[in-house]
XYZ file of C-alpha atoms in Angstrom:
711
model
C -28.049 -43.853 -11.446
C -31.646 -44.293 -10.333
C -34.030 -42.722 -12.829
C -37.416 -43.595 -11.332
C -38.868 -42.483 -8.010
C -40.640 -45.387 -6.197
C -44.354 -44.796 -5.931
C -45.706 -44.366 -2.439
C -48.978 -46.237 -2.005
C -49.665 -45.002 1.504
C -48.194 -44.369 4.881
C -45.432 -46.873 5.575
C -45.373 -48.691 8.885
C -42.524 -50.491 10.529
C -42.628 -54.314 10.352
C -43.817 -56.096 13.435
C -41.120 -57.049 15.848
C -38.683 -54.328 14.753
C -36.931 -52.141 17.301
C -38.148 -48.501 17.313
C -35.584 -46.248 15.667
C -34.008 -43.308 17.434
C -35.381 -40.019 16.049
C -32.940 -38.292 13.672
C -33.163 -34.523 13.226
C -35.223 -31.938 15.081
C -38.028 -29.652 14.013
C -40.471 -30.013 11.173
C -39.417 -31.865 7.966
C -37.445 -29.715 5.523
C -35.787 -30.200 2.139
C -32.171 -29.708 1.211
C -33.358 -28.208 -2.079
C -35.062 -25.408 -0.173
C -31.899 -24.668 1.739
C -29.864 -24.656 -1.469
C -32.346 -22.222 -3.026
C -31.950 -20.043 0.045
C -28.168 -20.290 -0.327
C -28.403 -19.213 -3.989
C -30.637 -16.334 -2.939
C -28.136 -15.355 -0.245
C -25.298 -15.393 -2.802
C -27.365 -13.226 -5.144
C -28.207 -10.891 -2.287
C -24.529 -10.726 -1.297
C -23.489 -9.825 -4.854
C -26.263 -7.255 -5.051
C -25.310 -5.893 -1.634
C -21.645 -5.661 -2.668
C -22.571 -3.699 -5.788
C -25.257 -1.585 -4.130
C -22.827 1.019 -2.680
C -21.289 1.592 -6.109
C -24.759 1.950 -7.643
C -25.844 4.307 -4.889
C -22.694 6.383 -5.349
C -23.174 6.562 -9.115
C -26.865 7.365 -8.681
C -25.998 10.098 -6.206
C -23.450 11.490 -8.663
C -26.121 11.584 -11.399
C -28.541 13.310 -9.041
C -25.900 15.833 -7.953
C -24.807 16.593 -11.505
C -28.425 17.037 -12.611
C -28.991 19.420 -9.715
C -25.895 21.334 -10.787
C -27.217 21.589 -14.368
C -30.556 22.854 -13.066
C -28.833 25.288 -10.718
C -26.594 26.538 -13.539
C -29.628 27.232 -15.788
C -31.417 28.943 -12.901
C -28.276 30.970 -12.180
C -28.077 32.126 -15.790
C -31.709 33.251 -15.696
C -31.126 35.000 -12.377
C -28.037 36.803 -13.685
C -29.898 37.856 -16.816
C -32.593 39.292 -14.548
C -29.865 40.943 -12.450
C -28.447 42.628 -15.566
C -31.890 43.900 -16.615
C -32.607 45.008 -13.061
C -29.235 46.812 -12.945
C -30.109 48.725 -16.153
C -33.478 49.662 -14.634
C -31.747 50.665 -11.398
C -29.272 52.950 -13.162
C -32.031 54.610 -15.193
C -34.277 55.100 -12.171
C -31.360 56.378 -10.055
C -30.474 58.990 -12.671
C -34.165 59.932 -12.936
C -34.418 60.499 -9.171
C -31.095 62.387 -9.045
C -32.305 64.710 -11.824
C -35.317 65.626 -9.716
C -37.823 63.214 -11.370
C -38.504 65.347 -14.498
C -41.156 63.970 -16.838
C -38.844 64.301 -19.799
C -36.404 61.793 -18.241
C -39.009 59.279 -16.983
C -37.777 55.668 -17.225
C -38.783 53.703 -20.297
C -41.522 51.149 -19.765
C -39.870 48.546 -21.986
C -37.118 48.012 -19.365
C -39.699 47.431 -16.619
C -41.668 45.090 -18.878
C -38.523 43.068 -19.632
C -37.744 42.817 -15.911
C -41.302 41.685 -15.131
C -41.185 39.061 -17.862
C -37.936 37.641 -16.567
C -39.317 37.675 -13.001
C -42.313 35.621 -14.082
C -40.025 33.118 -15.827
C -38.097 32.635 -12.612
C -41.281 32.314 -10.563
C -42.439 29.552 -12.880
C -39.592 27.410 -11.484
C -41.306 25.541 -8.629
C -37.956 24.404 -7.208
C -36.637 27.948 -6.757
C -35.427 28.596 -3.178
C -37.542 30.625 -0.803
C -35.046 33.501 -0.448
C -35.027 33.938 -4.244
C -38.805 34.104 -4.316
C -38.716 36.670 -1.517
C -36.259 38.804 -3.489
C -38.455 38.568 -6.605
C -41.522 39.615 -4.641
C -39.672 42.717 -3.420
C -38.876 44.138 -6.895
C -42.286 45.721 -7.486
C -42.397 47.505 -4.062
C -38.878 48.869 -4.671
C -39.882 50.208 -8.090
C -43.074 51.774 -6.752
C -41.216 53.454 -3.885
C -38.594 54.810 -6.304
C -41.041 56.280 -8.810
C -43.756 57.543 -6.497
C -42.074 57.825 -3.099
C -39.659 60.233 -1.521
C -36.535 58.086 -1.461
C -33.213 59.540 -2.543
C -31.196 58.346 -5.489
C -28.671 56.575 -3.243
C -31.409 54.827 -1.220
C -33.065 53.644 -4.435
C -29.725 52.419 -5.737
C -29.099 50.489 -2.500
C -32.592 48.914 -2.543
C -32.131 47.689 -6.103
C -28.599 46.505 -5.297
C -29.875 44.396 -2.360
C -32.160 42.476 -4.742
C -29.336 42.135 -7.293
C -27.098 40.769 -4.512
C -29.769 38.167 -3.661
C -29.754 37.102 -7.317
C -25.968 37.028 -7.258
C -26.036 34.508 -4.365
C -27.119 31.832 -6.843
C -23.740 32.188 -8.527
C -22.011 31.760 -5.170
C -24.242 28.780 -4.359
C -23.340 27.180 -7.684
C -19.645 27.732 -6.958
C -19.996 26.147 -3.504
C -21.763 23.040 -4.839
C -19.372 22.378 -7.718
C -17.425 19.164 -6.988
C -13.711 18.886 -7.711
C -14.450 16.620 -10.685
C -16.251 19.542 -12.379
C -12.936 21.325 -12.924
C -11.048 24.206 -11.372
C -12.119 27.805 -11.019
C -15.361 27.147 -9.175
C -15.510 30.643 -7.664
C -14.038 32.479 -10.678
C -17.399 33.047 -12.409
C -18.912 34.310 -9.146
C -16.058 36.821 -8.887
C -16.626 37.856 -12.517
C -20.322 38.393 -11.867
C -19.428 40.527 -8.856
C -17.144 42.610 -11.088
C -19.921 43.003 -13.685
C -22.475 44.033 -11.081
C -20.097 46.498 -9.398
C -19.120 47.974 -12.782
C -22.790 48.510 -13.584
C -23.289 50.037 -10.136
C -20.375 52.463 -10.700
C -21.897 53.468 -14.042
C -25.302 54.168 -12.516
C -23.886 56.102 -9.569
C -21.678 58.304 -11.754
C -24.544 59.097 -14.147
C -26.798 59.895 -11.191
C -24.137 62.188 -9.693
C -23.735 64.037 -12.990
C -27.506 64.331 -13.502
C -28.003 66.290 -10.287
C -29.171 69.800 -11.401
C -26.600 72.637 -11.244
C -26.586 76.294 -12.224
C -24.013 77.844 -14.568
C -22.701 81.329 -13.841
C -20.153 83.558 -15.587
C -17.437 85.103 -13.453
C -14.924 87.780 -14.697
C -11.385 87.189 -13.557
C -10.207 90.417 -11.881
C -6.625 89.788 -12.886
C -7.141 89.131 -16.548
C -10.542 90.594 -17.041
C -11.616 87.496 -18.950
C -14.994 85.815 -18.235
C -15.086 82.178 -16.987
C -18.025 79.745 -16.609
C -18.517 77.648 -13.383
C -21.269 75.322 -12.142
C -22.787 75.846 -8.735
C -25.262 73.736 -6.771
C -27.153 73.936 -3.545
C -25.719 72.462 -0.382
C -28.213 69.528 -0.449
C -27.427 68.743 -4.071
C -23.708 68.905 -3.370
C -23.994 66.466 -0.456
C -26.106 64.094 -2.552
C -23.570 64.283 -5.417
C -20.672 63.601 -3.057
C -22.448 60.589 -1.569
C -23.147 59.151 -5.037
C -19.559 59.798 -6.122
C -18.131 58.110 -3.017
C -20.403 55.084 -3.608
C -19.268 54.995 -7.244
C -15.647 55.005 -6.132
C -16.289 52.069 -3.759
C -18.135 50.160 -6.488
C -15.235 50.694 -8.888
C -12.715 49.469 -6.268
C -14.822 46.369 -5.569
C -15.089 45.716 -9.303
C -11.309 45.948 -9.720
C -10.767 43.593 -6.742
C -13.258 41.073 -8.134
C -11.591 41.206 -11.557
C -8.204 40.629 -9.919
C -9.583 37.580 -8.084
C -11.089 36.342 -11.344
C -7.765 36.595 -13.167
C -6.058 34.801 -10.268
C -8.491 31.895 -9.774
C -10.024 31.368 -13.219
C -8.592 28.829 -15.653
C -6.274 30.182 -18.301
C -8.816 29.585 -21.058
C -11.482 31.601 -19.205
C -9.065 34.497 -18.609
C -8.021 34.458 -22.259
C -11.659 34.464 -23.390
C -12.469 37.395 -21.120
C -9.424 39.438 -22.138
C -10.135 38.860 -25.833
C -13.761 39.925 -25.416
C -13.543 42.943 -23.083
C -11.240 45.096 -25.203
C -11.406 47.906 -27.711
C -11.615 51.685 -27.811
C -14.891 51.748 -25.840
C -13.251 49.847 -23.032
C -10.243 52.113 -23.056
C -12.497 55.176 -23.026
C -14.530 53.733 -20.141
C -11.362 53.040 -18.141
C -10.245 56.640 -18.649
C -13.605 57.969 -17.498
C -13.525 55.731 -14.408
C -9.955 56.691 -13.592
C -10.767 60.392 -13.880
C -14.134 60.466 -12.144
C -13.459 57.996 -9.308
C -9.945 58.973 -8.327
C -11.457 61.087 -5.549
C -14.614 60.514 -3.459
C -15.980 63.840 -4.826
C -16.302 65.385 -8.288
C -14.359 68.511 -9.133
C -16.195 71.462 -10.621
C -14.506 70.854 -13.955
C -15.771 67.250 -13.962
C -19.384 68.329 -13.580
C -19.454 69.343 -17.209
C -18.648 65.807 -18.384
C -21.033 64.680 -21.109
C -23.402 62.104 -19.631
C -24.213 60.661 -23.066
C -20.576 59.927 -23.868
C -20.009 58.592 -20.357
C -23.120 56.404 -20.569
C -22.123 55.098 -23.991
C -18.552 54.239 -22.929
C -19.475 52.640 -19.591
C -22.472 50.785 -21.049
C -20.326 49.416 -23.870
C -17.780 48.127 -21.326
C -20.498 46.616 -19.103
C -22.154 44.961 -22.127
C -18.840 43.410 -23.175
C -18.270 42.143 -19.633
C -21.779 40.697 -19.592
C -21.178 39.031 -22.936
C -17.959 37.444 -21.681
C -19.740 36.343 -18.496
C -22.636 34.858 -20.473
C -20.242 32.955 -22.734
C -18.352 31.562 -19.737
C -21.605 30.548 -18.034
C -22.768 28.852 -21.242
C -19.506 26.932 -21.306
C -19.924 26.054 -17.610
C -23.467 24.802 -18.253
C -22.276 22.664 -21.158
C -19.467 21.250 -19.014
C -21.981 20.364 -16.305
C -24.280 18.747 -18.857
C -21.340 16.699 -20.121
C -20.500 15.761 -16.516
C -24.102 14.655 -16.015
C -24.006 12.585 -19.208
C -20.753 10.982 -18.053
C -22.331 10.163 -14.668
C -25.356 8.637 -16.396
C -23.055 6.544 -18.570
C -21.070 5.424 -15.523
C -24.309 4.465 -13.759
C -25.484 2.456 -16.766
C -22.122 0.676 -16.957
C -22.237 -0.204 -13.257
C -25.807 -1.456 -13.547
C -24.819 -3.614 -16.511
C -21.727 -4.979 -14.761
C -23.636 -5.707 -11.557
C -26.429 -7.406 -13.505
C -23.911 -9.555 -15.380
C -22.134 -10.491 -12.150
C -25.454 -11.281 -10.525
C -26.479 -13.541 -13.403
C -23.091 -15.275 -13.387
C -23.236 -15.794 -9.585
C -26.794 -17.158 -9.750
C -25.876 -19.420 -12.656
C -22.790 -20.845 -10.967
C -24.586 -21.278 -7.632
C -27.522 -22.978 -9.358
C -25.205 -25.335 -11.237
C -23.356 -26.215 -8.031
C -26.661 -26.776 -6.266
C -27.781 -29.181 -8.989
C -24.560 -31.161 -8.566
C -25.653 -31.668 -4.958
C -29.374 -32.283 -5.369
C -29.111 -34.951 -8.099
C -26.825 -37.424 -6.284
C -28.661 -36.622 -3.041
C -31.947 -37.648 -4.706
C -30.414 -40.921 -5.872
C -29.029 -41.596 -2.398
C -32.348 -40.744 -0.719
C -34.446 -43.006 -2.957
C -31.993 -45.919 -2.785
C -31.650 -45.679 0.994
C -35.444 -45.548 1.427
C -35.825 -48.619 -0.771
C -33.281 -50.617 1.217
C -34.561 -49.434 4.593
C -38.218 -50.209 3.778
C -37.557 -53.785 2.690
C -38.397 -56.590 5.133
C -36.072 -59.037 3.374
C -32.752 -57.344 2.400
C -31.803 -60.314 0.236
C -34.508 -59.400 -2.296
C -33.111 -55.844 -2.894
C -30.252 -54.799 -5.135
C -27.535 -52.379 -3.905
C -27.736 -48.704 -4.860
C -26.386 -47.975 -8.336
C -24.411 -44.689 -8.428
C -22.580 -43.381 -11.518
C -21.727 -39.844 -10.366
C -18.412 -38.392 -9.320
C -16.215 -40.028 -6.739
C -17.091 -37.550 -3.998
C -18.668 -37.664 -0.534
C -21.956 -38.932 -1.985
C -20.096 -41.861 -3.529
C -18.565 -42.610 -0.137
C -22.026 -42.559 1.481
C -23.372 -44.896 -1.237
C -20.502 -47.300 -0.608
C -21.229 -47.156 3.127
C -24.962 -47.818 2.572
C -24.172 -50.729 0.224
C -21.748 -52.121 2.808
C -24.498 -51.892 5.437
C -26.856 -53.632 3.014
C -24.356 -56.438 2.475
C -23.917 -56.717 6.229
C -27.708 -56.839 6.675
C -27.935 -59.633 4.096
C -25.263 -61.595 5.948
C -27.042 -61.022 9.249
C -30.360 -62.087 7.753
C -28.803 -65.331 6.554
C -27.297 -65.903 9.945
C -30.588 -65.353 11.782
C -31.814 -68.805 10.750
C -28.722 -70.484 12.171
C -28.972 -68.518 15.402
C -32.610 -69.391 16.083
C -31.681 -72.817 17.471
C -28.963 -71.248 19.566
C -31.490 -68.757 20.870
C -33.802 -71.524 22.051
C -30.908 -73.233 23.775
C -29.913 -69.990 25.467
C -33.472 -69.462 26.634
C -33.325 -72.788 28.464
C -29.936 -71.935 29.963
C -31.259 -68.548 31.063
C -34.088 -70.234 32.936
C -31.604 -72.454 34.730
C -29.534 -69.402 35.659
C -32.653 -67.668 36.984
C -33.392 -70.655 39.226
C -29.807 -70.663 40.457
C -30.048 -66.920 41.142
C -33.135 -67.434 43.301
C -31.306 -70.092 45.279
C -28.368 -67.727 45.805
C -30.738 -64.986 46.982
C -32.246 -67.351 49.558
C -28.780 -68.338 50.785
C -27.768 -64.661 50.952
C -30.830 -63.846 53.069
C -29.991 -66.704 55.446
C -26.382 -65.529 55.688
C -27.521 -61.973 56.436
C -29.814 -63.224 59.202
C -27.052 -65.337 60.674
C -24.661 -62.364 60.477
C -27.161 -60.167 62.281
C -27.628 -62.771 64.979
C -23.855 -63.042 65.250
C -23.504 -59.297 65.601
C -26.210 -59.257 68.257
C -24.481 -62.097 70.103
C -21.111 -60.327 69.901
C -22.706 -57.108 71.143
C -24.279 -58.919 74.035
C -20.938 -60.559 74.755
C -19.238 -57.114 74.708
C -21.844 -55.738 77.074
C -21.555 -58.739 79.434
C -17.747 -58.631 79.446
C -17.725 -54.859 79.872
C -20.169 -54.986 82.779
C -18.161 -57.749 84.451
C -14.957 -55.805 83.910
C -16.569 -52.647 85.284
C -17.708 -54.550 88.347
C -14.223 -55.927 88.935
C -12.671 -52.490 88.347
C -15.085 -50.866 90.781
C -14.266 -53.488 93.437
C -10.569 -53.090 92.654
C -10.896 -49.337 93.134
C -12.698 -49.893 96.444
C -9.866 -52.182 97.628
C -7.207 -49.692 96.513
C -9.014 -46.846 98.248
C -9.127 -48.900 101.457
C -5.397 -49.577 101.216
C -4.728 -45.888 100.546
C -6.631 -44.890 103.663
C -4.579 -47.240 105.876
C -1.162 -46.765 104.207
C 1.303 -44.363 105.860
C 4.412 -45.020 103.742
C 4.691 -42.291 101.034
C 6.283 -44.600 98.430
C 3.663 -47.254 98.831
C 0.931 -44.634 98.848
C 2.302 -43.268 95.518
C 2.239 -46.775 94.089
C -1.354 -47.206 95.233
C -2.238 -43.904 93.570
C -0.804 -45.174 90.257
C -2.767 -48.417 90.555
C -5.880 -46.362 91.286
C -5.253 -44.271 88.174
C -4.608 -47.300 85.940
C -7.831 -48.883 87.170
C -9.688 -45.672 86.305
C -8.246 -45.779 82.750
C -9.288 -49.440 82.474
C -12.812 -48.461 83.541
C -12.955 -45.911 80.686
C -11.839 -48.561 78.184
C -14.546 -50.914 79.464
C -17.098 -48.142 79.021
C -15.849 -47.782 75.423
C -16.963 -51.370 74.835
C -20.429 -50.442 76.067
C -20.468 -47.445 73.687
C -19.385 -49.686 70.794
C -22.179 -52.095 71.653
C -24.681 -49.194 71.627
C -25.595 -49.613 75.319
C -25.896 -46.746 77.786
C -24.295 -47.224 81.220
C -24.538 -43.816 82.846
C -24.733 -42.995 86.502
C -27.342 -40.262 86.965
C -26.578 -37.370 89.341
C -29.362 -35.692 91.281
C -28.423 -32.146 90.264
C -26.062 -30.071 88.114
C -22.372 -30.820 88.368
C -19.724 -28.053 88.254
C -17.951 -27.911 84.908
C -14.558 -27.830 86.573
C -15.280 -31.152 88.330
C -16.328 -32.706 85.030
C -13.079 -31.541 83.381
C -10.981 -32.764 86.289
C -12.722 -36.136 86.215
C -11.901 -36.362 82.488
C -8.244 -35.567 83.197
C -8.108 -38.365 85.798
C -9.241 -40.923 83.191
C -6.246 -40.564 80.846
C -2.851 -42.150 81.206
C -0.691 -38.985 80.875
C -2.836 -36.799 83.104
C 0.187 -34.851 84.395
C 0.562 -33.150 80.937
C -2.926 -31.637 80.986
C -3.206 -28.015 82.088
C -6.627 -26.589 82.841
C -6.798 -22.949 81.818
C -9.598 -20.514 82.526
C -13.125 -22.002 82.624
C -16.441 -20.141 82.815
C -17.123 -19.375 86.509
C -20.163 -21.050 88.059
C -20.649 -23.177 84.890
C -22.462 -26.457 85.560
C -23.356 -29.533 83.553
C -26.695 -31.327 83.793
C -26.474 -34.426 85.951
C -27.740 -36.802 83.240
C -24.907 -35.730 80.873
C -21.997 -35.202 83.274
C -20.529 -38.717 82.948
C -20.831 -38.801 79.136
C -19.264 -35.335 78.807
C -16.398 -36.378 81.081
C -15.916 -39.525 78.972
C -15.994 -37.432 75.739
C -13.393 -34.974 77.040
C -11.217 -37.830 78.282
C -11.098 -39.368 74.779
C -10.129 -35.996 73.250
C -7.427 -35.484 75.888
C -6.134 -39.021 75.307
C -5.741 -38.276 71.582
C -4.077 -34.915 72.331
C -1.485 -36.469 74.677
C -0.879 -39.444 72.361
C -0.192 -37.391 69.193
C 1.890 -34.536 70.659
C 5.470 -34.367 72.017
C 5.764 -35.725 75.579
C 7.421 -32.542 76.835
C 4.633 -30.210 75.707
C 1.428 -29.631 77.707
C -2.176 -30.062 76.552
C -4.353 -27.093 77.443
C -8.060 -27.261 78.302
C -10.032 -23.985 78.308
C -13.649 -22.874 78.128
C -15.847 -19.868 77.370
C -19.472 -18.935 77.912
C -21.042 -17.765 74.606
C -23.699 -15.056 74.267
C -26.187 -17.667 73.042
C -25.996 -19.446 76.440
C -23.811 -22.250 75.057
C -20.525 -23.303 76.643
C -17.517 -23.873 74.378
C -14.595 -26.051 75.542
C -11.274 -26.391 73.738
C -8.623 -29.153 74.034
C -5.431 -27.850 72.367
C -2.194 -29.680 71.669
C 0.991 -28.747 69.825
C 1.487 -32.002 67.977
C 2.180 -32.763 64.325
C -1.494 -32.269 63.366
C -3.197 -33.924 60.382
C -3.496 -33.103 56.681
C -6.223 -30.790 55.407
C -8.045 -33.589 53.568
C -7.975 -35.873 56.632
C -9.146 -32.989 58.850
C -12.025 -32.197 56.487
C -13.123 -35.881 56.416
C -12.992 -36.191 60.203
C -15.068 -32.997 60.699
C -17.572 -34.188 58.139
C -17.982 -37.503 59.981
C -18.285 -35.751 63.355
C -20.907 -33.350 61.990
C -23.006 -35.878 60.063
C -22.517 -38.914 62.298
C -24.976 -41.754 61.763
C -25.717 -43.610 65.029
C -26.729 -46.696 63.056
C -23.231 -47.095 61.616
C -21.113 -49.774 63.270
C -17.506 -49.454 64.316
C -16.429 -52.334 62.089
C -17.179 -50.101 59.089
C -14.407 -47.656 60.078
C -11.395 -48.247 57.832
C -8.008 -46.537 57.647
C -9.699 -43.221 56.863
C -12.365 -43.680 59.569
C -12.705 -41.972 62.927
C -10.785 -44.460 64.995
C -11.929 -45.813 68.351
C -11.522 -42.601 70.352
C -13.255 -40.257 67.875
C -15.922 -42.902 67.195
C -16.783 -42.911 70.934
C -16.690 -39.065 70.904
C -19.049 -38.959 67.924
C -21.548 -41.347 69.606
C -21.537 -39.495 72.911
C -21.824 -36.079 71.152
C -24.738 -37.282 69.019
C -26.447 -38.666 72.149
C -26.586 -35.225 73.827
C -26.598 -32.835 70.840
C -23.020 -31.693 71.465
C -21.097 -30.176 68.510
C -17.477 -31.321 68.123
C -15.034 -29.904 65.557
C -11.297 -30.288 64.991
C -9.401 -27.136 64.028
C -5.818 -26.669 62.889
C -3.827 -24.140 64.948
C -1.447 -21.589 63.460
C 1.341 -22.488 65.892
C 0.868 -26.195 65.093
C -1.235 -28.970 66.481
C -4.970 -29.523 66.671
C -7.662 -27.860 68.777
C -10.761 -29.985 69.520
C -13.690 -27.585 70.074
C -16.728 -28.873 72.019
C -19.888 -26.729 72.140
C -22.447 -27.670 74.846
C -26.076 -26.720 74.160
C -27.945 -24.687 76.835
C -29.874 -27.732 78.212
C -26.560 -29.328 79.211
C -25.384 -26.263 81.172
C -28.274 -25.175 83.442
C -28.015 -23.021 86.510
C -27.529 -25.071 89.678
C -30.597 -25.669 91.812
C -28.732 -27.252 94.663
C -25.188 -27.372 96.019
C -22.938 -29.359 93.754
C -21.573 -32.706 94.944
C -17.963 -33.081 95.803
C -17.200 -35.154 92.687
C -18.821 -35.567 89.332
C -18.866 -39.337 89.784
C -18.210 -41.407 92.843
C -15.786 -43.604 90.939
C -13.413 -40.651 90.343
C -11.770 -41.417 93.662
C -8.347 -39.904 92.922
C -8.334 -36.798 90.747
C -4.924 -35.562 89.655
C -6.033 -31.991 90.141
């Protein structure tokens, strides 16, 4: 392999006398190495792009799990505040129900604990706005309860609304828990509802029992024994009934929430709750609740229930339920922290795997790129060395020791070209003498070519003179023939005027007609020679006379039927003879190429543009579409300079050639159309100058030579 790069001493120029090379490549110069680097970068980007969704998913999982851990901690703080607020609510409700006596004023330590927990929650800057609103409403509720005129039930409902707002965090946590966090997402929310409703039932029952009542002794008239009964005012009784009914509803909601918890919670959570919330206090509390909330009102005998014992039993049960709830929430928080740690570990593993794959892909792509750039460098330097040498015999072939791949094939091809260049360079010396000899021969051939050009010019001049002579001969012969035919027609007309025998007169008529056809053929020679021989008429000629004159000039005139023509249509006198000749040629073709038993119809119309359109229709075999298209193209774009001898098998033929010349002379448009029923229709359109209004009475015949018209 080449190990040294040839030093460039300056801008290289092509040797003198070399042929300019064809440009190879477009755009500004670039390097294959740059494109390979781009390819490696694309591979790396593809690997990174393939792994990016997994990283994004893992990162999103970490973010979600961290949010769940934060929400779980915030929920625990909110539920702790809800428990403290529930204790304050129950104490304040009982205080209001008792008539706000100073001896039963709420303790300040409960309010201080609630305020401290509120401040801890406010310190969380990420707390939702509705939670902050609920926290801001605690102090106004407390102030209204202690100093306002609200009832015990209204105060209980105001506190409960704030506790419900705190409870929504538990529901929000349950809604956001993913399936991978385990089952029983809503079980803890149901348990918290049961705890809150149990505390509400406790507070409502204590408030109902704390409503003041009077005790009176009544003597039974039957037995004569005294009995003690409690009596209250109507307002106190209504307030007690309302509190008792609310307590009954709270107890029913608590039982329903506990039933949902036992149904949806995992078995371990249910077992933990059942093992915690048990004991004689719980049994006593259940008995109190069953007795006091079986009806929406309290019986007179139930008004004497000891509030201290009731408070102790219900509070013990609520505290056990709160303890079980706190333990389950602690376990839930730990499970979420473990889930977060697992998500972080999964993210780290994916980052490590993606990084390793990226390094492996870049390494392999770089190694493959080097296997391309190294032999390419050798090939580039060797090719430049061979191409820049003026004498290929002084340069060695390219040495290549790499793999037998495409680069090796290119090196072999370049070395083969170098060997061929060496052979050509050696042959140049032997061909120099031959080149000089060929130069001399080329000069001789150039001289011979000039001689041939001179002879060709002479031949062309002689041919032109010959054509002119032939044309003059045609014109002379045609004029002589026309003169003889005219005299012959005059003789025949004289014989016709004196002949009385019908048979002989019919024979003379045929001779007259044949002479007329011969006159048209002689006029064709004049048209071929490019000479005009037209008899001018002093005024317009009726179109019907022109058509009849054309019919009289064809051999099978008896087959032509003249249909409707435009009334009072005339033809300018200078064009009447040529138009008659043109129509005669079209009729001759129609009768020649159609069955002898079918007629040829001639008709005409006056167009809105002032032009007159004539149609010569036959029912013959017609022509092919290609032939028809070529004929129409020649008739439309006829060149008057073209000679008839240039018409081959696909040309116009004598008749259509004469038609084309006469039409071009007067600006008449001629077109051949294929008919649906078969045959060809030749359409002739006369421009307005050829069909003027008559200024004088029309002559009897379009031309004096039309002595015998078949019409």
